[in-house]
Amino acid sequence: MDAMVKEEVSGPVGLREMTAVFAKIGVLSFGGPAGQIGLMHRILVDEKRWISEERFLHALNYCMLLPGPEAQQLATYIGWLMHGTRGGIIAGLLFVIPGLAVIIGLSTAYSLYQDTTWLTGLFYGLKAAVLAIVVEAVIRLGRKTLKSRFLVAIAALAFISLFFFSLPFPLVVLLAGIAGFVSVRPGGSRPTGAAAPIDLPKRPPALKAVATLVFWVAVWQLPLLALWLVSGTEALSAMFTFFSKMALVTFGGAYAVLAYVAQVAVQDYGWLRPGEMLDGLALAETTPGPLVLVLSFVGFLVGFREAAGLGAVTGGVIGALLVAWATFVPSFIWIFAGAPFIERLRGNATFSAALSAITAAVVGVILNLAIWFGMHVLFREVGEIPLWPAAGLHVSWPVWTSLDLAAFLLFLLSAVLLFRIRVGMVPVLAICALAGLALKLPALL
């Protein structure tokens, strides 16, 4: 199966070259899922041309339906397409490791010194540049995927459902898939833009699929066995069990579960003090990688305070790694056990239409994420306007007088460099990061 999949990816790519590129993606993956998906699309589809638009979107559609960080799952899927299980492990790990290393370092500084204000200047300009990359991704994906009025309508409805009603985006893309599926049933017309039938890879053996699932579930829970064998780690065992359960229900991204995690961590377990989750969120927003890395901040504090006999910092590092393991290993389970079956859907006309509709919904999802990210980058205050409280209809809206003029100008500079002058992404990020540091550092000293 792995060999047949790799043949359908354009051009042979060496494992070393793939590793270097995904290491670069891991270091530059700021801006939440919208920025991370846009970054991978720009590098892997547009610049390197390692994977086709259709293959990229097909993988993205599947990842959008899964619990957990969809951008990391997408990286794992693409790595698996290119170099099988080994490629998936490398791509998935490299997407997480840079951000995890940064969050552990920041958590150490936070626990020892309780001061993170210096981060503001370092990442101020970087966020403005990422916003421009996100906008470019929305425009590029929209042009390539919204090829009919039906698909435009799906994208618009997806955006409205998320922006105004705050529906979980897995539900939104699932409903879009059903709409696409129904559209090609008797009496319906196939939406323009659905992928044409292709040669199918072989059906993966059921026994191999079950063995893959069992193996990765065992790998996922292996740390729990080690913790049971070591005395004084009861708090770490309870934490690992809790976050293993959370990994199965984290639909809708990090913000969908942060309130619940904060409540349990503060009130039920006493792991955190009130307000510390917000500090952790601020740290996670300034690091590359999935925003759900904020959970490793919680793990660090638990290990720092509760792991008797390990030493505060050592216990904190172990706690952060345990939470990362519980949170991110399930992504490998979903991809390695499910992707071989998902690949077969590419050759089915009905499912191709359904996935084409999901692709349109994903454009609406990314547009919603881009607007949310943009409001929080360009404005110091973002409120909420109730439109119809009884129906749950509300909209996030910036306080216009809180416009951050410097951030807006950095965003415009990034957009000009990317769209007009066609400067590379890395130079744009570097220019804006240095500009932001120059603007903010004097006020922080």
CSV table of N, CA and C in Angstrom, one decimal, residues 77-214:
chain,number,residue,atom,x,y,z
A,77,TYR,N,0.1,12.8,7.5
A,77,TYR,CA,-0.5,12.2,6.3
A,77,TYR,C,0.3,12.4,5.1
A,78,ILE,N,0.8,13.6,4.9
A,78,ILE,CA,1.6,13.9,3.7
A,78,ILE,C,3.0,13.2,3.8
A,79,GLY,N,3.6,13.1,5.0
A,79,GLY,CA,4.8,12.4,5.2
A,79,GLY,C,4.6,10.9,4.9
A,80,TRP,N,3.4,10.4,5.3
A,80,TRP,CA,3.1,9.0,5.0
A,80,TRP,C,2.9,8.7,3.5
A,81,LEU,N,2.3,9.7,2.8
A,81,LEU,CA,2.2,9.6,1.4
A,81,LEU,C,3.5,9.5,0.7
A,82,MET,N,4.5,10.2,1.2
A,82,MET,CA,5.8,10.3,0.6
A,82,MET,C,6.7,9.2,0.9
A,83,HIS,N,6.7,8.8,2.2
A,83,HIS,CA,7.7,7.8,2.6
A,83,HIS,C,7.1,6.8,3.6
A,84,GLY,N,5.8,6.5,3.5
A,84,GLY,CA,5.2,5.5,4.3
A,84,GLY,C,5.2,5.8,5.8
A,85,THR,N,5.2,4.8,6.6
A,85,THR,CA,5.1,5.0,8.0
A,85,THR,C,6.3,5.8,8.6
A,86,ARG,N,7.5,5.5,8.1
A,86,ARG,CA,8.6,6.2,8.5
A,86,ARG,C,8.5,7.7,8.2
A,87,GLY,N,8.0,8.1,7.0
A,87,GLY,CA,7.9,9.5,6.6
A,87,GLY,C,6.8,10.1,7.4
A,88,GLY,N,5.7,9.4,7.8
A,88,GLY,CA,4.7,10.0,8.6
A,88,GLY,C,5.2,10.3,10.0
A,89,ILE,N,6.0,9.4,10.6
A,89,ILE,CA,6.5,9.6,11.9
A,89,ILE,C,7.4,10.8,11.9
A,90,ILE,N,8.3,10.9,10.9
A,90,ILE,CA,9.2,12.0,10.9
A,90,ILE,C,8.5,13.4,10.7
A,91,ALA,N,7.6,13.4,9.7
A,91,ALA,CA,6.8,14.7,9.5
A,91,ALA,C,6.0,15.1,10.7
A,92,GLY,N,5.3,14.1,11.3
A,92,GLY,CA,4.5,14.5,12.4
A,92,GLY,C,5.3,14.9,13.6
A,93,LEU,N,6.4,14.3,13.9
A,93,LEU,CA,7.3,14.7,15.0
A,93,LEU,C,7.9,16.0,14.8
A,94,LEU,N,8.4,16.3,13.6
A,94,LEU,CA,9.1,17.5,13.3
A,94,LEU,C,8.1,18.7,13.4
A,95,PHE,N,6.8,18.4,13.1
A,95,PHE,CA,5.8,19.5,13.2
A,95,PHE,C,5.6,19.9,14.7
A,96,VAL,N,5.9,19.0,15.6
A,96,VAL,CA,5.6,19.3,17.0
A,96,VAL,C,6.9,19.7,17.8
A,97,ILE,N,8.0,19.0,17.5
A,97,ILE,CA,9.2,19.1,18.4
A,97,ILE,C,9.7,20.5,18.6
A,98,PRO,N,9.8,21.4,17.5
A,98,PRO,CA,10.3,22.7,17.8
A,98,PRO,C,9.4,23.5,18.7
A,99,GLY,N,8.1,23.5,18.5
A,99,GLY,CA,7.2,24.2,19.4
A,99,GLY,C,7.2,23.6,20.8
A,100,LEU,N,7.3,22.3,21.0
A,100,LEU,CA,7.4,21.7,22.3
A,100,LEU,C,8.7,22.1,23.0
A,101,ALA,N,9.8,22.1,22.3
A,101,ALA,CA,11.0,22.6,22.9
A,101,ALA,C,10.9,24.0,23.4
A,102,VAL,N,10.3,24.9,22.6
A,102,VAL,CA,10.1,26.3,23.0
A,102,VAL,C,9.2,26.4,24.2
A,103,ILE,N,8.1,25.6,24.2
A,103,ILE,CA,7.1,25.8,25.3
A,103,ILE,C,7.7,25.2,26.6
A,104,ILE,N,8.6,24.2,26.5
A,104,ILE,CA,9.2,23.7,27.7
A,104,ILE,C,10.2,24.8,28.3
A,105,GLY,N,11.0,25.4,27.4
A,105,GLY,CA,11.9,26.4,27.8
A,105,GLY,C,11.1,27.6,28.4
A,106,LEU,N,10.0,28.0,27.8
A,106,LEU,CA,9.2,29.1,28.3
A,106,LEU,C,8.6,28.8,29.6
A,107,SER,N,8.1,27.5,29.7
A,107,SER,CA,7.5,27.1,31.0
A,107,SER,C,8.5,27.1,32.1
A,108,THR,N,9.7,26.7,31.8
A,108,THR,CA,10.8,26.7,32.8
A,108,THR,C,11.0,28.1,33.3
A,109,ALA,N,11.1,29.1,32.4
A,109,ALA,CA,11.3,30.5,32.8
A,109,ALA,C,10.1,31.0,33.5
A,110,TYR,N,8.9,30.6,33.1
A,110,TYR,CA,7.7,31.1,33.8
A,110,TYR,C,7.7,30.5,35.2
A,111,SER,N,8.0,29.3,35.4
A,111,SER,CA,7.9,28.7,36.7
A,111,SER,C,9.0,29.2,37.7
A,112,LEU,N,10.1,29.5,37.1
A,112,LEU,CA,11.2,30.0,38.0
A,112,LEU,C,11.1,31.5,38.2
A,113,TYR,N,10.7,32.3,37.2
A,113,TYR,CA,10.7,33.8,37.3
A,113,TYR,C,9.4,34.5,37.2
A,114,GLN,N,8.3,33.7,36.7
A,114,GLN,CA,7.0,34.3,36.6
A,114,GLN,C,7.0,35.6,35.8
A,115,ASP,N,7.8,35.6,34.7
A,115,ASP,CA,7.9,36.9,33.9
A,115,ASP,C,8.0,36.4,32.4
A,116,THR,N,7.0,36.9,31.6
A,116,THR,CA,7.0,36.5,30.2
A,116,THR,C,6.8,37.8,29.3
A,117,THR,N,7.0,39.0,29.9
A,117,THR,CA,6.7,40.2,29.1
A,117,THR,C,7.6,40.4,27.9
A,118,TRP,N,8.9,39.8,28.1
A,118,TRP,CA,9.8,40.0,27.0
A,118,TRP,C,9.4,39.3,25.7
A,119,LEU,N,8.5,38.3,25.8
A,119,LEU,CA,8.1,37.6,24.6
A,119,LEU,C,7.3,38.5,23.6
A,120,THR,N,6.7,39.6,24.2
A,120,THR,CA,5.8,40.4,23.4
A,120,THR,C,6.5,41.0,22.2
A,121,GLY,N,7.7,41.6,22.5
A,121,GLY,CA,8.4,42.2,21.4
A,121,GLY,C,8.9,41.2,20.4
A,122,LEU,N,9.3,40.0,20.9
A,122,LEU,CA,10.0,39.0,20.0
A,122,LEU,C,9.0,38.5,18.9
A,123,PHE,N,7.7,38.4,19.3
A,123,PHE,CA,6.8,37.8,18.3
A,123,PHE,C,5.7,38.8,17.8
A,124,TYR,N,5.9,40.0,18.1
A,124,TYR,CA,4.9,41.1,17.7
A,124,TYR,C,4.8,41.2,16.2
A,125,GLY,N,6.0,41.4,15.5
A,125,GLY,CA,5.9,41.5,14.1
A,125,GLY,C,5.7,40.2,13.4
A,126,LEU,N,6.1,39.1,14.0
A,126,LEU,CA,5.9,37.8,13.4
A,126,LEU,C,4.5,37.4,13.2
A,127,LYS,N,3.6,37.8,14.1
A,127,LYS,CA,2.2,37.5,13.9
A,127,LYS,C,1.6,38.3,12.8
A,128,ALA,N,2.0,39.6,12.6
A,128,ALA,CA,1.5,40.3,11.4
A,128,ALA,C,1.9,39.7,10.1
A,129,ALA,N,3.1,39.2,10.0
A,129,ALA,CA,3.6,38.5,8.8
A,129,ALA,C,2.8,37.2,8.6
A,130,VAL,N,2.5,36.4,9.6
A,130,VAL,CA,1.7,35.2,9.5
A,130,VAL,C,0.3,35.5,9.0
A,131,LEU,N,-0.2,36.6,9.5
A,131,LEU,CA,-1.6,37.0,9.0
A,131,LEU,C,-1.6,37.2,7.5
A,132,ALA,N,-0.6,37.8,7.0
A,132,ALA,CA,-0.5,38.0,5.5
A,132,ALA,C,-0.5,36.6,4.8
A,133,ILE,N,0.3,35.7,5.4
A,133,ILE,CA,0.4,34.3,4.8
A,133,ILE,C,-0.9,33.6,4.9
A,134,VAL,N,-1.7,33.8,6.0
A,134,VAL,CA,-3.0,33.2,6.1
A,134,VAL,C,-4.0,33.7,5.1
A,135,VAL,N,-4.0,35.1,4.9
A,135,VAL,CA,-4.8,35.7,3.9
A,135,VAL,C,-4.5,35.1,2.5
A,136,GLU,N,-3.2,35.0,2.2
A,136,GLU,CA,-2.8,34.5,0.9
A,136,GLU,C,-3.3,33.0,0.7
A,137,ALA,N,-3.3,32.2,1.8
A,137,ALA,CA,-3.7,30.9,1.7
A,137,ALA,C,-5.2,30.8,1.4
A,138,VAL,N,-6.0,31.6,2.1
A,138,VAL,CA,-7.5,31.7,1.8
A,138,VAL,C,-7.8,32.0,0.4
A,139,ILE,N,-7.1,33.0,-0.2
A,139,ILE,CA,-7.3,33.4,-1.5
A,139,ILE,C,-6.9,32.3,-2.5
A,140,ARG,N,-5.8,31.7,-2.3
A,140,ARG,CA,-5.3,30.7,-3.2
A,140,ARG,C,-6.2,29.5,-3.2
A,141,LEU,N,-6.6,29.0,-2.0
A,141,LEU,CA,-7.4,27.8,-1.9
A,141,LEU,C,-8.8,28.1,-2.5
A,142,GLY,N,-9.3,29.3,-2.2
A,142,GLY,CA,-10.6,29.7,-2.8
A,142,GLY,C,-10.7,29.6,-4.3
A,143,ARG,N,-9.6,30.2,-4.9
A,143,ARG,CA,-9.6,30.2,-6.4
A,143,ARG,C,-9.5,28.8,-7.0
A,144,LYS,N,-8.8,27.9,-6.3
A,144,LYS,CA,-8.6,26.6,-6.8
A,144,LYS,C,-9.7,25.6,-6.6
A,145,THR,N,-10.5,25.9,-5.6
A,145,THR,CA,-11.5,24.9,-5.2
A,145,THR,C,-12.9,25.3,-5.4
A,146,LEU,N,-13.3,26.6,-5.3
A,146,LEU,CA,-14.7,27.0,-5.5
A,146,LEU,C,-15.0,27.2,-6.9
A,147,LYS,N,-15.3,26.1,-7.6
A,147,LYS,CA,-15.4,26.1,-9.1
A,147,LYS,C,-16.9,26.0,-9.5
A,148,SER,N,-17.8,26.2,-8.6
A,148,SER,CA,-19.3,26.2,-8.9
A,148,SER,C,-20.0,27.0,-7.9
A,149,ARG,N,-21.2,27.3,-8.2
A,149,ARG,CA,-22.1,28.1,-7.3
A,149,ARG,C,-22.4,27.2,-6.1
A,150,PHE,N,-22.6,25.9,-6.3
A,150,PHE,CA,-22.8,25.0,-5.2
A,150,PHE,C,-21.7,25.0,-4.2
A,151,LEU,N,-20.5,25.0,-4.7
A,151,LEU,CA,-19.3,24.9,-3.8
A,151,LEU,C,-19.1,26.3,-3.1
A,152,VAL,N,-19.4,27.4,-3.8
A,152,VAL,CA,-19.3,28.7,-3.2
A,152,VAL,C,-20.4,28.8,-2.1
A,153,ALA,N,-21.6,28.3,-2.3
A,153,ALA,CA,-22.6,28.3,-1.3
A,153,ALA,C,-22.2,27.5,0.0
A,154,ILE,N,-21.6,26.3,-0.3
A,154,ILE,CA,-21.1,25.5,0.8
A,154,ILE,C,-20.1,26.3,1.7
A,155,ALA,N,-19.1,26.9,1.0
A,155,ALA,CA,-18.1,27.7,1.7
A,155,ALA,C,-18.7,28.8,2.5
A,156,ALA,N,-19.7,29.5,1.9
A,156,ALA,CA,-20.3,30.6,2.6
A,156,ALA,C,-21.1,30.1,3.8
A,157,LEU,N,-21.9,29.0,3.7
A,157,LEU,CA,-22.6,28.5,4.8
A,157,LEU,C,-21.7,28.0,5.9
A,158,ALA,N,-20.6,27.4,5.5
A,158,ALA,CA,-19.6,27.0,6.5
A,158,ALA,C,-19.1,28.2,7.3
A,159,PHE,N,-18.7,29.2,6.6
A,159,PHE,CA,-18.2,30.4,7.3
A,159,PHE,C,-19.3,31.0,8.3
A,160,ILE,N,-20.5,31.1,7.8
A,160,ILE,CA,-21.6,31.7,8.6
A,160,ILE,C,-21.8,30.8,9.9
A,161,SER,N,-21.8,29.5,9.7
A,161,SER,CA,-22.0,28.6,10.8
A,161,SER,C,-21.0,28.7,11.9
A,162,LEU,N,-19.7,29.0,11.5
A,162,LEU,CA,-18.6,29.1,12.4
A,162,LEU,C,-18.6,30.5,13.0
A,163,PHE,N,-18.6,31.5,12.2
A,163,PHE,CA,-18.4,32.9,12.6
A,163,PHE,C,-19.6,33.4,13.5
A,164,PHE,N,-20.8,33.1,13.1
A,164,PHE,CA,-22.0,33.6,13.8
A,164,PHE,C,-22.5,32.6,14.9
A,165,PHE,N,-22.5,31.3,14.6
A,165,PHE,CA,-23.1,30.3,15.5
A,165,PHE,C,-22.1,29.5,16.3
A,166,SER,N,-20.8,29.7,16.0
A,166,SER,CA,-19.7,29.0,16.7
A,166,SER,C,-19.9,27.4,16.7
A,167,LEU,N,-20.4,26.9,15.6
A,167,LEU,CA,-20.6,25.4,15.5
A,167,LEU,C,-19.2,24.8,15.4
A,168,PRO,N,-19.1,23.6,16.0
A,168,PRO,CA,-17.8,22.9,15.9
A,168,PRO,C,-17.5,22.6,14.4
A,169,PHE,N,-16.2,22.9,14.0
A,169,PHE,CA,-16.0,22.8,12.5
A,169,PHE,C,-16.0,21.3,12.1
A,170,PRO,N,-15.7,20.3,12.9
A,170,PRO,CA,-15.9,18.9,12.4
A,170,PRO,C,-17.4,18.7,12.0
A,171,LEU,N,-18.3,19.2,12.7
A,171,LEU,CA,-19.7,19.1,12.4
A,171,LEU,C,-20.0,19.8,11.1
A,172,VAL,N,-19.5,21.0,10.9
A,172,VAL,CA,-19.7,21.8,9.7
A,172,VAL,C,-19.2,21.0,8.5
A,173,VAL,N,-18.0,20.5,8.5
A,173,VAL,CA,-17.4,19.8,7.3
A,173,VAL,C,-18.1,18.5,7.1
A,174,LEU,N,-18.6,17.9,8.2
A,174,LEU,CA,-19.4,16.6,8.0
A,174,LEU,C,-20.7,16.9,7.3
A,175,LEU,N,-21.4,18.0,7.7
A,175,LEU,CA,-22.6,18.3,7.0
A,175,LEU,C,-22.4,18.7,5.6
A,176,ALA,N,-21.3,19.3,5.3
A,176,ALA,CA,-20.9,19.7,3.9
A,176,ALA,C,-20.7,18.4,3.1
A,177,GLY,N,-20.0,17.4,3.7
A,177,GLY,CA,-19.8,16.1,3.0
A,177,GLY,C,-21.1,15.5,2.7
A,178,ILE,N,-22.1,15.5,3.6
A,178,ILE,CA,-23.4,14.9,3.4
A,178,ILE,C,-24.1,15.6,2.2
A,179,ALA,N,-24.0,17.0,2.2
A,179,ALA,CA,-24.6,17.7,1.1
A,179,ALA,C,-24.0,17.3,-0.2
A,180,GLY,N,-22.7,17.2,-0.3
A,180,GLY,CA,-22.0,16.7,-1.5
A,180,GLY,C,-22.4,15.3,-1.9
A,181,PHE,N,-22.6,14.5,-0.9
A,181,PHE,CA,-23.0,13.1,-1.2
A,181,PHE,C,-24.4,13.0,-1.8
A,182,VAL,N,-25.3,13.8,-1.1
A,182,VAL,CA,-26.7,13.8,-1.6
A,182,VAL,C,-26.8,14.4,-3.0
A,183,SER,N,-25.9,15.3,-3.3
A,183,SER,CA,-26.0,16.0,-4.6
A,183,SER,C,-25.8,15.1,-5.8
A,184,VAL,N,-25.2,14.0,-5.6
A,184,VAL,CA,-25.0,13.1,-6.7
A,184,VAL,C,-25.9,11.8,-6.6
A,185,ARG,N,-26.8,11.8,-5.7
A,185,ARG,CA,-27.7,10.7,-5.6
A,185,ARG,C,-28.8,10.9,-6.7
A,186,PRO,N,-29.7,9.9,-7.0
A,186,PRO,CA,-30.7,10.1,-8.0
A,186,PRO,C,-31.5,11.4,-7.8
A,187,GLY,N,-31.5,12.2,-8.9
A,187,GLY,CA,-32.2,13.4,-8.8
A,187,GLY,C,-31.3,14.6,-8.5
A,188,GLY,N,-30.1,14.3,-8.1
A,188,GLY,CA,-29.1,15.4,-7.8
A,188,GLY,C,-28.1,15.5,-8.9
A,189,SER,N,-27.4,16.6,-9.0
A,189,SER,CA,-26.3,16.8,-10.0
A,189,SER,C,-25.0,16.8,-9.3
A,190,ARG,N,-24.0,16.3,-9.9
A,190,ARG,CA,-22.7,16.3,-9.3
A,190,ARG,C,-22.1,17.7,-9.3
A,191,PRO,N,-21.6,18.2,-8.2
A,191,PRO,CA,-21.0,19.5,-8.2
A,191,PRO,C,-19.8,19.6,-9.0
A,192,THR,N,-19.6,20.7,-9.7
A,192,THR,CA,-18.4,20.9,-10.5
A,192,THR,C,-17.3,21.0,-9.6
A,193,GLY,N,-16.2,20.4,-10.0
A,193,GLY,CA,-15.0,20.5,-9.1
A,193,GLY,C,-14.7,19.2,-8.4
A,194,ALA,N,-15.6,18.2,-8.5
A,194,ALA,CA,-15.4,16.9,-7.9
A,194,ALA,C,-14.3,16.2,-8.7
A,195,ALA,N,-13.5,15.5,-8.0
A,195,ALA,CA,-12.3,14.9,-8.6
A,195,ALA,C,-12.8,13.8,-9.5
A,196,ALA,N,-12.1,13.6,-10.6
A,196,ALA,CA,-12.4,12.5,-11.6
A,196,ALA,C,-11.9,11.2,-11.0
A,197,PRO,N,-12.6,10.1,-11.4
A,197,PRO,CA,-12.2,8.8,-10.9
A,197,PRO,C,-10.7,8.5,-11.3
A,198,ILE,N,-10.0,7.8,-10.4
A,198,ILE,CA,-8.6,7.4,-10.6
A,198,ILE,C,-8.4,6.0,-10.3
A,199,ASP,N,-7.2,5.5,-10.6
A,199,ASP,CA,-6.9,4.1,-10.3
A,199,ASP,C,-6.8,4.0,-8.8
A,200,LEU,N,-7.4,2.9,-8.3
A,200,LEU,CA,-7.4,2.7,-6.8
A,200,LEU,C,-6.2,1.9,-6.4
A,201,PRO,N,-5.6,2.3,-5.2
A,201,PRO,CA,-4.6,1.4,-4.6
A,201,PRO,C,-5.3,0.2,-4.1
A,202,LYS,N,-4.5,-0.8,-3.8
A,202,LYS,CA,-5.1,-2.1,-3.3
A,202,LYS,C,-5.7,-1.8,-1.9
A,203,ARG,N,-6.8,-2.6,-1.7
A,203,ARG,CA,-7.4,-2.5,-0.4
A,203,ARG,C,-6.5,-3.0,0.7
A,204,PRO,N,-6.2,-2.3,1.7
A,204,PRO,CA,-5.3,-2.7,2.8
A,204,PRO,C,-5.9,-3.9,3.5
A,205,PRO,N,-5.1,-5.0,3.8
A,205,PRO,CA,-5.7,-6.1,4.5
A,205,PRO,C,-6.2,-5.7,5.9
A,206,ALA,N,-7.4,-6.3,6.2
A,206,ALA,CA,-8.1,-6.0,7.4
A,206,ALA,C,-7.2,-6.3,8.7
A,207,LEU,N,-6.5,-7.5,8.6
A,207,LEU,CA,-5.7,-7.9,9.7
A,207,LEU,C,-4.6,-6.9,10.0
A,208,LYS,N,-4.0,-6.4,8.9
A,208,LYS,CA,-2.9,-5.5,9.0
A,208,LYS,C,-3.4,-4.2,9.6
A,209,ALA,N,-4.6,-3.8,9.2
A,209,ALA,CA,-5.2,-2.5,9.8
A,209,ALA,C,-5.4,-2.7,11.3
A,210,VAL,N,-6.0,-3.8,11.7
A,210,VAL,CA,-6.2,-4.0,13.1
A,210,VAL,C,-4.9,-4.1,13.9
A,211,ALA,N,-3.9,-4.8,13.3
A,211,ALA,CA,-2.6,-4.8,14.0
A,211,ALA,C,-2.0,-3.4,14.1
A,212,THR,N,-2.1,-2.6,13.1
A,212,THR,CA,-1.6,-1.2,13.2
A,212,THR,C,-2.3,-0.5,14.3
A,213,LEU,N,-3.6,-0.6,14.3
A,213,LEU,CA,-4.4,0.1,15.4
A,213,LEU,C,-3.9,-0.3,16.8
A,214,VAL,N,-3.8,-1.6,17.0
A,214,VAL,CA,-3.5,-2.2,18.3
A,214,VAL,C,-2.1,-1.7,18.7
